[in-house]
Short mmCIF file of C-alpha atoms in Angstrom, two decimals:
data_model
loop_
_atom_site.label_atom_id
_atom_site.label_comp_id
_atom_site.label_asym_id
_atom_site.label_seq_id
_atom_site.Cartn_x
_atom_site.Cartn_y
_atom_site.Cartn_z
CA MET A 206 -22.76 -18.77 4.70
CA PRO A 207 -19.22 -18.48 3.17
CA ARG A 208 -16.75 -16.32 5.07
CA ALA A 209 -16.26 -13.97 2.13
CA THR A 210 -20.01 -13.39 1.92
CA GLN A 211 -20.13 -12.66 5.64
CA HIS A 212 -17.33 -10.11 5.28
CA LEU A 213 -19.14 -8.43 2.38
CA ARG A 214 -22.39 -8.35 4.32
CA ARG A 215 -20.77 -6.80 7.38
CA GLY A 216 -18.94 -4.32 5.18
CA ALA A 217 -22.15 -3.30 3.41
CA ILE A 218 -23.95 -2.80 6.73
CA SER A 219 -21.07 -0.72 8.13
CA LEU A 220 -21.00 1.39 4.96
CA ALA A 221 -24.76 1.98 5.10
CA VAL A 222 -24.57 3.05 8.75
CA ALA A 223 -21.66 5.42 7.99
CA LEU A 224 -23.53 7.01 5.06
CA LEU A 225 -26.68 7.48 7.15
CA PHE A 226 -24.66 9.08 9.94
CA TRP A 227 -22.90 11.33 7.44
CA GLN A 228 -26.18 12.45 5.86
CA ALA A 229 -27.75 13.02 9.26
CA LEU A 230 -24.78 15.11 10.38
CA VAL A 231 -24.99 17.29 7.28
CA SER A 232 -28.77 17.69 7.48
CA LEU A 233 -29.00 18.41 11.19
CA SER A 234 -25.96 20.66 11.54
CA GLY A 235 -26.71 22.80 8.50
CA VAL A 236 -23.02 22.86 7.54
CA PRO A 237 -22.52 24.52 4.13
CA PRO A 238 -21.92 22.11 1.22
CA PHE A 239 -18.61 23.78 0.34
CA ILE A 240 -17.31 22.68 3.75
CA LEU A 241 -18.89 19.24 4.02
CA PRO A 242 -21.06 17.97 1.18
CA GLY A 243 -23.52 15.20 1.90
CA PRO A 244 -23.18 11.71 0.43
CA LEU A 245 -25.89 12.51 -2.14
CA ARG A 246 -23.87 15.44 -3.50
CA VAL A 247 -20.75 13.30 -3.61
CA GLY A 248 -22.71 10.59 -5.43
CA GLU A 249 -23.85 13.16 -7.99
CA ALA A 250 -20.23 14.24 -8.50
CA LEU A 251 -19.20 10.61 -8.97
CA TRP A 252 -21.83 10.27 -11.69
CA SER A 253 -21.42 13.60 -13.48
CA GLU A 254 -17.60 13.61 -13.40
CA ALA A 255 -17.17 9.89 -14.03
CA ASP A 256 -14.96 10.37 -17.11
CA LEU A 257 -12.67 12.85 -15.36
CA LEU A 258 -12.40 10.65 -12.28
CA TRP A 259 -11.75 7.55 -14.38
CA GLN A 260 -8.91 9.16 -16.34
CA ASN A 261 -7.16 10.40 -13.21
CA ALA A 262 -7.80 7.13 -11.37
CA LEU A 263 -6.07 5.20 -14.16
CA TRP A 264 -3.03 7.45 -13.83
CA SER A 265 -2.87 7.01 -10.05
CA ALA A 266 -3.48 3.26 -10.31
CA GLY A 267 -0.68 2.91 -12.84
CA ASN A 268 1.75 4.74 -10.56
CA LEU A 269 0.59 2.70 -7.59
CA GLY A 270 0.88 -0.63 -9.40
CA LEU A 271 4.38 0.04 -10.71
CA GLY A 272 5.57 1.46 -7.39
CA LEU A 273 4.22 -1.52 -5.45
CA ALA A 274 5.79 -3.97 -7.89
CA ILE A 275 9.20 -2.33 -7.56
CA GLY A 276 8.89 -2.05 -3.77
CA LEU A 277 7.91 -5.72 -3.56
CA ALA A 278 10.78 -6.88 -5.76
CA LEU A 279 13.37 -4.80 -3.90
CA GLY A 280 11.96 -5.76 -0.50
CA VAL A 281 12.09 -9.49 -1.23
CA GLU A 282 15.55 -9.21 -2.74
CA THR A 283 16.86 -7.27 0.25
CA ALA A 284 15.37 -9.67 2.80
CA LEU A 285 16.88 -12.65 1.02
CA LEU A 286 20.27 -10.95 0.72
CA LEU A 287 20.33 -10.07 4.41
CA THR A 288 19.40 -13.65 5.29
CA ILE A 289 21.95 -15.32 3.05
CA SER A 290 24.89 -13.01 3.68
CA PRO A 291 25.93 -12.08 7.26
CA ARG A 292 28.29 -9.50 5.79
CA ALA A 293 25.47 -7.81 3.89
CA ARG A 294 23.41 -7.88 7.10
CA TRP A 295 26.22 -6.21 9.01
CA LEU A 296 26.67 -3.52 6.36
CA LEU A 297 23.14 -2.81 5.14
CA ARG A 298 20.76 -3.32 8.04
CA PRO A 299 21.96 -0.27 10.06
CA VAL A 300 21.70 1.82 6.88
CA LEU A 301 18.11 0.67 6.29
CA VAL A 302 17.08 1.37 9.86
CA THR A 303 18.72 4.81 9.80
CA ALA A 304 17.12 5.64 6.46
CA GLN A 305 13.68 5.02 7.94
CA ALA A 306 14.34 7.73 10.51
CA VAL A 307 13.98 10.22 7.66
CA PRO A 308 10.30 10.43 6.61
CA ILE A 309 10.05 9.31 3.02
CA PHE A 310 7.28 11.83 2.43
CA ALA A 311 9.72 14.59 3.28
CA LEU A 312 11.80 13.42 0.32
CA ALA A 313 8.90 13.76 -2.13
CA PRO A 314 9.77 17.37 -3.07
CA VAL A 315 13.40 16.36 -3.62
CA LEU A 316 12.37 13.41 -5.79
CA THR A 317 10.09 15.70 -7.79
CA LEU A 318 12.97 18.14 -8.24
CA TRP A 319 15.30 15.38 -9.44
CA LEU A 320 12.88 13.27 -11.49
CA GLY A 321 10.30 15.81 -12.62
CA TYR A 322 6.52 15.98 -12.35
CA GLY A 323 5.82 12.80 -14.33
CA MET A 324 5.52 9.15 -13.35
CA PRO A 325 9.15 8.45 -12.28
CA SER A 326 9.05 10.63 -9.14
CA LYS A 327 5.68 9.13 -8.09
CA ILE A 328 6.81 5.56 -8.71
CA VAL A 329 10.04 6.04 -6.74
CA THR A 330 8.12 7.61 -3.82
CA ILE A 331 5.67 4.69 -3.69
CA ALA A 332 8.47 2.13 -4.03
CA LEU A 333 10.41 3.67 -1.15
CA VAL A 334 7.34 3.81 1.10
CA THR A 335 6.32 0.19 0.42
CA TYR A 336 9.83 -1.27 0.28
CA PHE A 337 10.74 -1.17 3.98
CA PRO A 338 7.66 -2.88 5.49
CA ILE A 339 7.97 -5.72 2.98
CA ALA A 340 11.71 -6.16 3.54
CA SER A 341 11.40 -5.88 7.32
CA ALA A 342 8.45 -8.26 7.74
CA LEU A 343 9.95 -10.87 5.41
CA PHE A 344 13.41 -10.68 6.95
CA ASP A 345 12.03 -11.09 10.48
CA ARG A 346 10.18 -14.20 9.39
CA LEU A 347 13.17 -15.57 7.45
CA THR A 348 15.34 -15.40 10.56
CA ALA A 349 12.69 -17.06 12.76
CA LEU A 350 13.05 -20.58 11.40
CA PRO A 351 11.93 -23.22 13.95
CA GLN A 352 14.75 -25.10 15.60
CA GLY A 353 13.55 -28.40 14.17
CA LEU A 354 13.90 -27.14 10.60
CA GLU A 355 17.34 -25.72 11.36
CA ASP A 356 18.42 -29.10 12.69
CA LEU A 357 17.02 -30.75 9.56
CA ALA A 358 19.03 -28.43 7.32
CA ARG A 359 22.18 -29.06 9.36
CA LEU A 360 21.76 -32.83 9.26
CA SER A 361 21.15 -32.81 5.51
CA GLY A 362 24.28 -30.75 4.91
CA ALA A 363 22.42 -27.91 3.18
CA ASP A 364 24.37 -24.70 2.66
CA ARG A 365 22.96 -21.28 3.57
CA LEU A 366 21.58 -20.66 0.07
CA ARG A 367 19.69 -23.97 -0.15
CA GLU A 368 18.47 -23.63 3.42
CA THR A 369 17.11 -20.15 2.67
CA PHE A 370 15.24 -21.03 -0.51
CA LEU A 371 14.04 -24.52 0.43
CA LEU A 372 13.19 -24.04 4.12
CA ARG A 373 13.25 -20.42 5.23
CA LEU A 374 11.44 -18.86 2.28
CA PRO A 375 8.40 -21.18 2.35
CA HIS A 376 8.21 -20.72 6.11
CA ALA A 377 8.40 -16.91 5.68
CA VAL A 378 5.45 -16.55 3.27
CA PRO A 379 3.13 -15.30 6.08
CA GLY A 380 5.68 -12.59 6.84
CA LEU A 381 5.61 -11.52 3.19
CA ILE A 382 1.81 -11.32 3.34
CA SER A 383 2.05 -9.16 6.48
CA GLY A 384 4.44 -6.82 4.70
CA LEU A 385 2.10 -6.62 1.72
CA ARG A 386 -0.79 -5.70 4.00
CA LEU A 387 1.18 -2.73 5.27
CA ALA A 388 2.38 -1.82 1.78
CA VAL A 389 -1.12 -1.59 0.31
CA VAL A 390 -2.08 0.74 3.18
CA TYR A 391 0.93 3.04 2.74
CA GLY A 392 0.94 2.93 -1.07
CA PRO A 393 -2.21 5.01 -1.73
CA LEU A 394 -1.02 7.59 0.81
CA ALA A 395 2.27 7.81 -1.09
CA VAL A 396 0.31 8.35 -4.32
CA LEU A 397 -1.49 11.32 -2.79
CA ILE A 398 1.66 12.86 -1.36
CA GLY A 399 3.53 12.50 -4.63
CA GLU A 400 0.70 14.03 -6.65
CA TRP A 401 0.15 16.81 -4.14
CA VAL A 402 3.81 17.82 -4.31
CA GLY A 403 3.76 18.10 -8.07
CA SER A 404 1.71 16.48 -10.80
CA SER A 405 -0.52 17.38 -13.71
CA ARG A 406 -2.67 14.24 -13.45
CA GLY A 407 -3.96 11.78 -10.89
CA LEU A 408 -6.49 11.74 -8.07
CA GLY A 409 -4.23 13.78 -5.79
CA HIS A 410 -3.90 16.48 -8.44
CA LEU A 411 -7.66 16.41 -9.02
CA MET A 412 -8.28 16.84 -5.29
CA LEU A 413 -6.01 19.91 -5.19
CA MET A 414 -7.69 21.47 -8.22
CA ALA A 415 -11.17 20.77 -6.84
CA ASN A 416 -10.22 22.25 -3.47
CA GLY A 417 -8.87 25.40 -5.10
CA ARG A 418 -12.10 25.85 -7.09
CA GLY A 419 -14.38 25.20 -4.13
CA GLN A 420 -15.65 21.92 -5.65
CA THR A 421 -15.68 20.05 -2.36
CA ASP A 422 -18.04 17.40 -3.72
CA LEU A 423 -15.53 16.54 -6.46
CA MET A 424 -12.73 16.47 -3.91
CA PHE A 425 -14.68 13.96 -1.80
CA ALA A 426 -15.53 11.96 -4.92
CA SER A 427 -11.82 11.69 -5.72
CA LEU A 428 -11.19 10.50 -2.18
CA VAL A 429 -13.95 7.88 -2.55
CA VAL A 430 -12.36 6.57 -5.75
CA LEU A 431 -8.97 6.36 -4.05
CA ALA A 432 -10.55 4.52 -1.12
CA MET A 433 -12.14 2.04 -3.54
CA LEU A 434 -8.75 1.49 -5.15
CA SER A 435 -7.19 0.88 -1.72
CA LEU A 436 -9.95 -1.55 -0.75
CA GLY A 437 -9.45 -3.41 -4.00
CA LEU A 438 -5.75 -3.84 -3.26
CA TRP A 439 -6.51 -4.92 0.30
CA GLY A 440 -9.03 -7.45 -0.97
CA ALA A 441 -6.48 -8.84 -3.42
CA VAL A 442 -3.91 -9.29 -0.64
CA GLU A 443 -6.50 -10.95 1.60
CA ALA A 444 -7.50 -13.32 -1.19
CA LEU A 445 -3.84 -14.17 -1.69
CA ALA A 446 -3.44 -14.73 2.05
CA ARG A 447 -6.40 -17.15 2.11
CA ARG A 448 -5.06 -19.04 -0.87
CA VAL A 449 -1.54 -19.22 0.51
CA GLY A 450 -2.86 -20.16 3.94
CA GLY A 451 -4.20 -23.38 2.53
CA ARG A 452 -0.78 -24.37 1.23
CA PHE A 453 1.54 -23.51 4.12
#
């Protein structure tokens, strides 16, 4: 049986067990539906509010895609710059480390104040959250070139730029994949935080509105859609990792 099929089978079994446990907990405890709706109620909300969920999911997915793309581009650029230029490493790396001491999510209200309630503040929040793990994981791998490859570059007379792009960057692809794995985990959380702070659309906004109206089933349905979006991103990164793994 192919490995991907095995993963899907195990995932389906785990999901079925979790849903059965959830339904049993709701049925046996008698907890009111406005506190914890059962999976059947959430499924009904997914069906009846499909159009509303779809519209808000597209908005959140657009923000997430653009934010991830910008975070990826800036992270790769920063890692390469720090690798190529010792002066840039001396100047910028302490700033990056210090900046991470300030929770990015704490800056979400400030970004909303500066950039408004539309897409720009959400995209910047996501980009900032996903930027550091990509830059950090890639830079660590870029600076961990095996001694044999360093000797090869020295013997061939390659300068720092050629050494970085021809030897270090191919060797560092697994580090980039590791950074992407972290980024696709943090990205959806950044979407929620940004939309909770201030937004008129998106799954985070829909969750807030549903919570305020006592529509707990719709709130859980929004969370399910966001989880599906996150799993889709994770699956895409894993597929990329398997494909890249066969080349490097």
